[in-house]
CSV table of C-alpha atoms in Angstrom, one decimal:
chain,number,residue,atom,x,y,z
A,1,MET,CA,81.6,-27.4,280.0
A,2,SER,CA,84.7,-28.3,278.1
A,3,GLY,CA,87.2,-25.7,277.2
A,4,LYS,CA,86.7,-26.0,273.4
A,5,GLU,CA,83.4,-24.1,273.4
A,6,ALA,CA,85.0,-21.3,275.4
A,7,GLN,CA,88.0,-21.1,273.1
A,8,ARG,CA,85.7,-21.1,270.0
A,9,LEU,CA,83.6,-18.3,271.5
A,10,LYS,CA,86.8,-16.3,272.3
A,11,LYS,CA,88.0,-16.7,268.7
A,12,LEU,CA,84.6,-15.6,267.4
A,13,LYS,CA,84.6,-12.5,269.6
A,14,ALA,CA,88.1,-11.6,268.5
A,15,THR,CA,87.4,-12.0,264.8
A,16,ASP,CA,87.2,-8.9,262.6
A,17,LEU,CA,84.3,-9.7,260.2
A,18,ALA,CA,84.9,-6.7,258.0
A,19,PRO,CA,86.9,-8.5,255.3
A,20,TRP,CA,84.7,-11.7,255.5
A,21,ALA,CA,82.5,-12.4,252.5
A,22,THR,CA,78.8,-12.2,253.3
A,23,SER,CA,75.9,-14.1,251.7
A,24,PHE,CA,72.2,-14.1,252.6
A,25,TRP,CA,70.0,-17.2,252.3
A,26,VAL,CA,66.3,-17.8,252.8
A,27,VAL,CA,65.3,-21.3,254.0
A,28,HIS,CA,62.2,-23.2,253.1
A,29,ARG,CA,61.2,-26.3,255.2
A,30,LYS,CA,58.9,-29.1,254.1
A,31,PRO,CA,56.9,-31.2,254.6
A,32,ALA,CA,54.7,-30.2,257.5
A,33,GLN,CA,55.9,-33.2,259.6
A,34,ALA,CA,59.4,-34.5,260.3
A,35,PRO,CA,61.7,-35.6,258.8
A,36,PHE,CA,62.1,-32.2,257.2
A,37,VAL,CA,63.7,-31.3,254.0
A,38,TYR,CA,65.4,-27.9,253.8
A,39,ASN,CA,65.8,-25.9,250.5
A,40,VAL,CA,67.6,-22.6,250.3
A,41,LEU,CA,67.5,-19.6,247.9
A,42,ARG,CA,70.4,-17.1,247.4
A,43,VAL,CA,69.3,-13.5,248.0
A,44,SER,CA,71.4,-10.7,246.6
A,45,ILE,CA,72.3,-8.0,249.1
A,46,ASP,CA,74.1,-4.7,248.8
A,47,LYS,CA,77.3,-3.6,250.7
A,48,LYS,CA,75.3,-1.4,253.1
A,49,LEU,CA,73.3,-4.4,254.3
A,50,GLU,CA,76.4,-6.5,254.6
A,51,ARG,CA,77.9,-4.0,256.9
A,52,ARG,CA,74.7,-3.8,258.9
A,53,LEU,CA,74.5,-7.6,259.3
A,54,LYS,CA,78.1,-7.6,260.6
A,55,ARG,CA,77.2,-4.9,263.1
A,56,TYR,CA,74.3,-7.0,264.3
A,57,VAL,CA,76.7,-9.9,265.1
A,58,LYS,CA,79.2,-7.5,266.8
A,59,ALA,CA,76.5,-6.0,269.0
A,60,GLN,CA,74.8,-9.3,269.9
A,61,VAL,CA,77.9,-11.5,270.5
A,62,GLN,CA,81.3,-9.9,270.0
A,63,ASP,CA,80.7,-6.9,272.3
A,64,ARG,CA,79.1,-8.8,275.2
A,65,GLU,CA,80.3,-11.2,277.8
A,66,PHE,CA,78.4,-14.5,278.2
A,67,ARG,CA,78.4,-17.5,280.4
A,68,LEU,CA,78.4,-20.7,278.5
A,69,GLU,CA,76.1,-23.6,279.5
A,70,PRO,CA,75.6,-26.9,277.7
A,71,TYR,CA,72.3,-27.2,276.1
A,72,ASP,CA,69.7,-29.4,277.9
A,73,PHE,CA,66.0,-29.9,277.3
A,74,SER,CA,65.4,-28.4,280.8
A,75,ASN,CA,67.4,-25.2,280.3
A,76,ALA,CA,65.5,-21.9,280.6
A,77,ASP,CA,65.7,-19.5,277.7
A,78,PRO,CA,69.2,-17.9,278.1
A,79,GLY,CA,69.6,-14.3,279.1
A,80,GLU,CA,73.2,-13.5,279.8
A,81,SER,CA,74.2,-17.0,278.7
A,82,LEU,CA,74.7,-18.8,275.5
A,83,LEU,CA,73.7,-22.5,275.3
A,84,THR,CA,76.2,-24.7,273.4
A,85,LEU,CA,75.7,-27.9,271.4
A,86,ASP,CA,77.6,-29.9,268.9
A,87,ALA,CA,76.5,-28.5,265.5
A,88,ASP,CA,76.4,-32.0,264.0
A,89,THR,CA,73.6,-33.1,266.3
A,90,THR,CA,70.9,-30.8,264.8
A,91,ASP,CA,69.0,-30.4,261.6
A,92,PHE,CA,71.3,-27.5,260.8
A,93,THR,CA,73.6,-29.9,259.0
A,94,LYS,CA,70.9,-30.2,256.3
A,95,VAL,CA,70.8,-26.4,255.9
A,96,ARG,CA,74.6,-26.2,255.9
A,97,ASP,CA,74.8,-28.8,253.2
A,98,ALA,CA,72.2,-27.1,251.1
A,99,ILE,CA,74.0,-23.7,251.4
A,100,GLY,CA,77.2,-25.6,250.6
A,101,GLN,CA,75.9,-26.2,247.1
A,102,GLY,CA,76.6,-22.5,246.5
A,103,PHE,CA,75.7,-21.3,243.0
A,104,ASP,CA,73.9,-24.5,242.3
A,105,ASN,CA,71.1,-23.1,244.4
A,106,PRO,CA,68.6,-20.8,242.6
A,107,ARG,CA,68.6,-17.1,243.3
A,108,ALA,CA,65.5,-15.5,244.6
A,109,LYS,CA,64.0,-13.4,241.8
A,110,SER,CA,60.7,-12.2,243.2
A,111,HIS,CA,59.2,-11.0,246.5
A,112,ALA,CA,56.8,-13.9,246.3
A,113,GLU,CA,59.7,-16.4,246.7
A,114,LEU,CA,60.5,-14.8,250.0
A,115,LEU,CA,57.0,-14.8,251.5
A,116,GLY,CA,56.8,-18.4,252.4
A,117,SER,CA,60.3,-18.6,254.0
A,118,PHE,CA,60.8,-20.5,257.2
A,119,ALA,CA,64.0,-18.8,258.2
A,120,TYR,CA,67.0,-16.9,256.9
A,121,VAL,CA,70.7,-17.5,257.3
A,122,VAL,CA,73.6,-15.1,257.0
A,123,LEU,CA,76.8,-16.8,256.1
A,124,PHE,CA,80.1,-15.0,256.8
A,125,GLU,CA,83.2,-16.8,255.4
A,126,LYS,CA,86.9,-16.3,254.9
A,127,ASP,CA,89.9,-18.6,254.3
A,128,GLY,CA,87.8,-21.7,254.8
A,129,GLU,CA,86.2,-20.5,258.0
A,130,HIS,CA,82.4,-20.1,258.3
A,131,LEU,CA,80.1,-18.4,260.7
A,132,TYR,CA,76.4,-19.0,260.2
A,133,ALA,CA,73.8,-16.8,261.8
A,134,TRP,CA,70.2,-18.1,261.9
A,135,SER,CA,66.9,-16.3,262.4
A,136,LYS,CA,63.6,-18.0,262.3
A,137,ILE,CA,60.9,-15.9,260.6
A,138,ASN,CA,58.1,-15.2,262.9
A,139,THR,CA,55.0,-12.9,263.1
A,140,LEU,CA,57.3,-9.9,263.9
A,141,ASN,CA,59.6,-10.2,260.9
A,142,SER,CA,57.4,-12.0,258.4
A,143,PRO,CA,57.1,-10.2,255.1
A,144,ARG,CA,53.4,-11.1,255.1
A,145,LYS,CA,53.0,-9.4,258.4
A,146,ALA,CA,54.5,-6.2,257.0
A,147,VAL,CA,52.0,-6.2,254.2
A,148,ARG,CA,49.0,-7.0,256.5
A,149,THR,CA,49.8,-4.3,258.9
A,150,LYS,CA,50.2,-1.7,256.2
A,151,THR,CA,53.6,-0.5,257.2
A,152,LEU,CA,54.5,2.8,255.6
A,153,TYR,CA,57.9,4.3,254.9
A,154,PHE,CA,58.8,8.0,254.6
A,155,GLN,CA,61.1,8.4,251.6
A,156,ASP,CA,61.9,11.4,249.4
A,157,GLN,CA,59.5,13.5,251.6
A,158,LYS,CA,56.5,11.3,251.0
A,159,LEU,CA,54.9,8.2,252.6
A,160,VAL,CA,55.4,5.0,250.6
A,161,ASP,CA,53.0,2.0,250.7
A,162,VAL,CA,54.8,-1.2,251.8
A,163,GLU,CA,53.2,-3.1,249.0
A,164,ASP,CA,55.0,-0.9,246.5
A,165,GLU,CA,58.3,-1.7,248.3
A,166,GLU,CA,58.1,-5.5,248.5
A,167,VAL,CA,59.5,-5.4,252.0
A,168,PHE,CA,61.4,-8.2,253.7
A,169,MET,CA,61.8,-7.7,257.5
A,170,ILE,CA,65.0,-8.7,259.4
A,171,ASP,CA,65.7,-8.9,263.1
A,172,PRO,CA,68.8,-7.4,264.6
A,173,ARG,CA,69.1,-10.4,266.9
A,174,PHE,CA,69.8,-13.9,265.6
A,175,ASP,CA,68.5,-17.0,267.3
A,176,PHE,CA,71.7,-19.0,267.1
A,177,PHE,CA,75.2,-19.1,265.6
A,178,VAL,CA,77.2,-22.0,264.2
A,179,PHE,CA,81.0,-21.5,264.3
A,180,ALA,CA,83.8,-24.0,264.3
A,181,GLY,CA,81.6,-27.0,264.9
A,182,THR,CA,79.7,-25.5,267.9
A,183,THR,CA,76.1,-24.1,268.0
A,184,PHE,CA,75.8,-21.0,270.2
A,185,ILE,CA,72.2,-20.6,271.1
A,186,ALA,CA,70.8,-17.2,272.1
A,187,SER,CA,67.1,-18.1,271.9
A,188,LYS,CA,66.3,-21.6,273.1
A,189,SER,CA,62.6,-21.6,272.1
A,190,ALA,CA,63.4,-20.4,268.5
A,191,PHE,CA,66.3,-22.9,268.2
A,192,GLU,CA,64.1,-25.9,269.3
A,193,SER,CA,61.3,-25.0,266.9
A,194,SER,CA,63.7,-24.4,264.1
A,195,MET,CA,65.9,-27.5,264.5
A,196,ASN,CA,63.2,-30.1,265.1
A,197,PHE,CA,64.0,-30.7,268.7
A,198,ARG,CA,60.4,-31.6,269.5
A,199,GLU,CA,61.0,-34.9,267.7
A,200,GLY,CA,64.1,-35.4,269.8
A,201,MET,CA,62.1,-34.9,273.0
A,202,LYS,CA,59.5,-37.4,271.8
A,203,ALA,CA,62.2,-40.0,271.0
A,204,LYS,CA,63.8,-39.5,274.4
A,205,SER,CA,60.3,-39.9,276.0
A,206,ARG,CA,59.7,-43.2,274.2
A,207,GLU,CA,63.1,-44.5,275.2
A,208,LEU,CA,62.5,-43.5,278.9
A,209,LEU,CA,59.1,-45.2,279.1
A,210,GLU,CA,60.5,-48.4,277.6
A,211,GLU,CA,63.2,-48.3,280.3
A,212,PHE,CA,60.7,-47.7,283.0
A,213,ALA,CA,58.7,-50.7,281.8
A,214,SER,CA,61.7,-53.0,281.9
A,215,MET,CA,62.8,-51.8,285.4
A,216,ALA,CA,59.5,-52.6,287.0
A,217,PHE,CA,59.6,-50.0,289.8
A,218,LEU,CA,56.3,-48.4,288.6
A,219,SER,CA,52.9,-50.0,288.8
A,220,ASP,CA,52.2,-49.0,285.1
A,221,VAL,CA,53.8,-46.7,282.5
A,222,GLU,CA,50.7,-46.3,280.4
A,223,PRO,CA,49.2,-43.5,282.6
A,224,ILE,CA,52.5,-41.6,282.1
A,225,ARG,CA,52.3,-42.0,278.3
A,226,ALA,CA,48.7,-40.8,278.3
A,227,TYR,CA,49.5,-37.8,280.6
A,228,VAL,CA,52.5,-36.7,278.5
A,229,GLY,CA,50.9,-37.1,275.0
A,230,GLU,CA,52.1,-34.4,272.7
A,231,ASN,CA,52.4,-31.7,275.4
A,232,GLN,CA,55.7,-30.0,274.9
A,233,HIS,CA,56.2,-29.1,278.6
A,234,HIS,CA,55.6,-32.8,279.6
A,235,LEU,CA,57.8,-34.1,276.8
A,236,ARG,CA,60.6,-31.7,278.0
A,237,LYS,CA,60.2,-33.1,281.5
A,238,LEU,CA,60.6,-36.7,280.4
A,239,ALA,CA,63.6,-35.8,278.2
A,240,ALA,CA,65.2,-34.1,281.2
A,241,ILE,CA,64.6,-37.2,283.3
A,242,LYS,CA,66.2,-39.3,280.6
A,243,ASN,CA,69.2,-37.0,280.4
A,244,ALA,CA,69.8,-36.7,284.1
A,245,GLY,CA,69.5,-40.5,284.6
A,246,TYR,CA,68.8,-40.5,288.4
A,247,TYR,CA,66.2,-43.2,287.9
A,248,SER,CA,68.8,-45.7,286.6
A,249,SER,CA,70.2,-46.2,290.1
A,250,PRO,CA,68.3,-48.7,292.2
A,251,THR,CA,69.6,-46.9,295.3
A,252,TYR,CA,68.1,-43.6,294.1
A,253,ILE,CA,64.7,-45.3,293.6
A,254,GLU,CA,64.8,-47.0,297.0
A,255,ARG,CA,65.7,-43.7,298.7
A,256,LEU,CA,63.0,-41.9,296.7
A,257,MET,CA,60.4,-44.3,298.1
A,258,ARG,CA,61.8,-44.0,301.7
A,259,VAL,CA,61.9,-40.2,301.7
A,260,CYS,CA,58.3,-40.1,300.3
A,261,ARG,CA,57.1,-42.1,303.3
A,262,ASP,CA,59.3,-40.2,305.8
A,263,GLU,CA,58.2,-36.8,304.5
A,264,GLY,CA,54.6,-37.6,304.0
A,265,TRP,CA,54.7,-36.8,300.3
A,266,ASN,CA,51.7,-38.1,298.4
A,267,LEU,CA,53.1,-40.8,296.2
A,268,LYS,CA,51.4,-44.1,296.9
A,269,ILE,CA,53.8,-47.0,297.3
A,270,GLU,CA,52.5,-50.6,297.4
A,271,GLY,CA,54.4,-53.9,297.1
A,272,GLY,CA,57.7,-52.1,296.6
A,273,LYS,CA,56.4,-50.2,293.6
A,274,ILE,CA,55.3,-46.6,293.0
A,275,VAL,CA,51.6,-46.5,292.1
A,276,VAL,CA,51.2,-44.3,289.1
A,277,GLU,CA,48.2,-42.0,289.5
A,278,GLU,CA,47.1,-39.0,287.5
A,279,GLU,CA,46.6,-36.8,290.6
A,280,THR,CA,50.3,-37.3,291.7
A,281,MET,CA,51.8,-37.5,288.2
A,282,ASP,CA,53.5,-34.0,288.5
A,283,LEU,CA,55.1,-34.9,291.8
A,284,LEU,CA,56.3,-38.3,290.4
A,285,LEU,CA,58.0,-36.6,287.5
A,286,LYS,CA,59.6,-34.0,289.7
A,287,LEU,CA,61.0,-36.6,292.0
A,288,LEU,CA,62.3,-38.8,289.2
A,289,ASN,CA,64.3,-35.8,288.0
A,290,ASN,CA,65.4,-34.9,291.5
A,291,ASP,CA,63.6,-31.6,291.4
A,292,ARG,CA,62.6,-31.4,295.1
A,293,LEU,CA,65.5,-29.9,297.0
A,294,ARG,CA,66.1,-28.8,300.6
A,295,SER,CA,68.0,-25.6,301.6
A,296,PRO,CA,70.7,-26.3,304.2
A,297,ILE,CA,70.3,-22.7,305.4
A,298,ASN,CA,66.7,-22.8,306.7
A,299,ASP,CA,65.7,-26.4,305.9
A,300,GLU,CA,63.1,-25.2,303.5
A,301,VAL,CA,61.9,-27.7,300.8
A,302,PHE,CA,61.2,-26.4,297.4
A,303,ASP,CA,60.9,-27.5,293.8
A,304,SER,CA,63.5,-26.5,291.2
A,305,SER,CA,64.5,-28.0,287.9
A,306,ALA,CA,67.6,-25.8,287.6
A,307,LYS,CA,70.3,-27.8,289.3
A,308,LYS,CA,74.0,-27.0,289.3
A,309,ALA,CA,76.2,-29.1,291.6
A,310,VAL,CA,78.1,-27.0,294.1
A,311,SER,CA,81.8,-27.9,294.6
A,312,GLN,CA,82.6,-29.0,298.1
A,313,PRO,CA,85.6,-27.4,299.9
A,314,GLY,CA,88.7,-29.3,299.1
A,315,ALA,CA,87.1,-31.2,296.2
A,316,GLY,CA,89.6,-32.2,293.6
A,317,ALA,CA,92.5,-31.3,295.7
């Protein structure tokens, strides 16, 4: 992790958002398949809501301590961490550019214009600086959900039907923030579904299988292609293998085959190639991503996709 993300987060945490202008935008995404087009509508909000939105940012990010980790396809959903990614590598640039058109965007004039929203974005800005806070609309904060569940409000000493109030639900937690060129991700799953990262995983998978075919250390790549298909878990695994890049070293592949024979692991190796079989596909993908590890404490062997190199004593001295 480079220091720039840490410095940007430090600056964000220290920023007093009280004097920053606040605007609220709903996002519509179309068509159903990528590449997506994003349109935005301006939504008028009152001063009370502005203050509440700033409190949400303060509670979620500014008043908490986080570890920063670079985003990777294999990351788990962060808890006490924020995942970081260059903001220009995501679909958010399309949303940012749409919001950047400012008053050229239409203003939402009816509740019906909010019902089909894909997400909403709160923009805080001052003196040329911008903080974007994104929340994907899901079943919990969908305005349609509020209508279907017959939510009632107690106002002026009486219950009020939600249909009379034309409710729009918001969540006190945002999925990710974009500030000073960095995306800070609080919900990995929501980020990936919002920013079209499934297509990114599919592209990585295609590139990887093409490399496998050219390297010729596997008997056949087509069974892998059929096994992975459109399955998001399997696509994520191939994308992680591509990013880690262990397979690109001939020495790594040679040692992988030797260790499989020595340890009695079930990969079939014939004629200097790994035979790709459906029944050992999961093991093959784990080993290509170096997911089988041994504890130096009790010599136990276990599978883990979460790998963080441990500094050796005296390293870098």
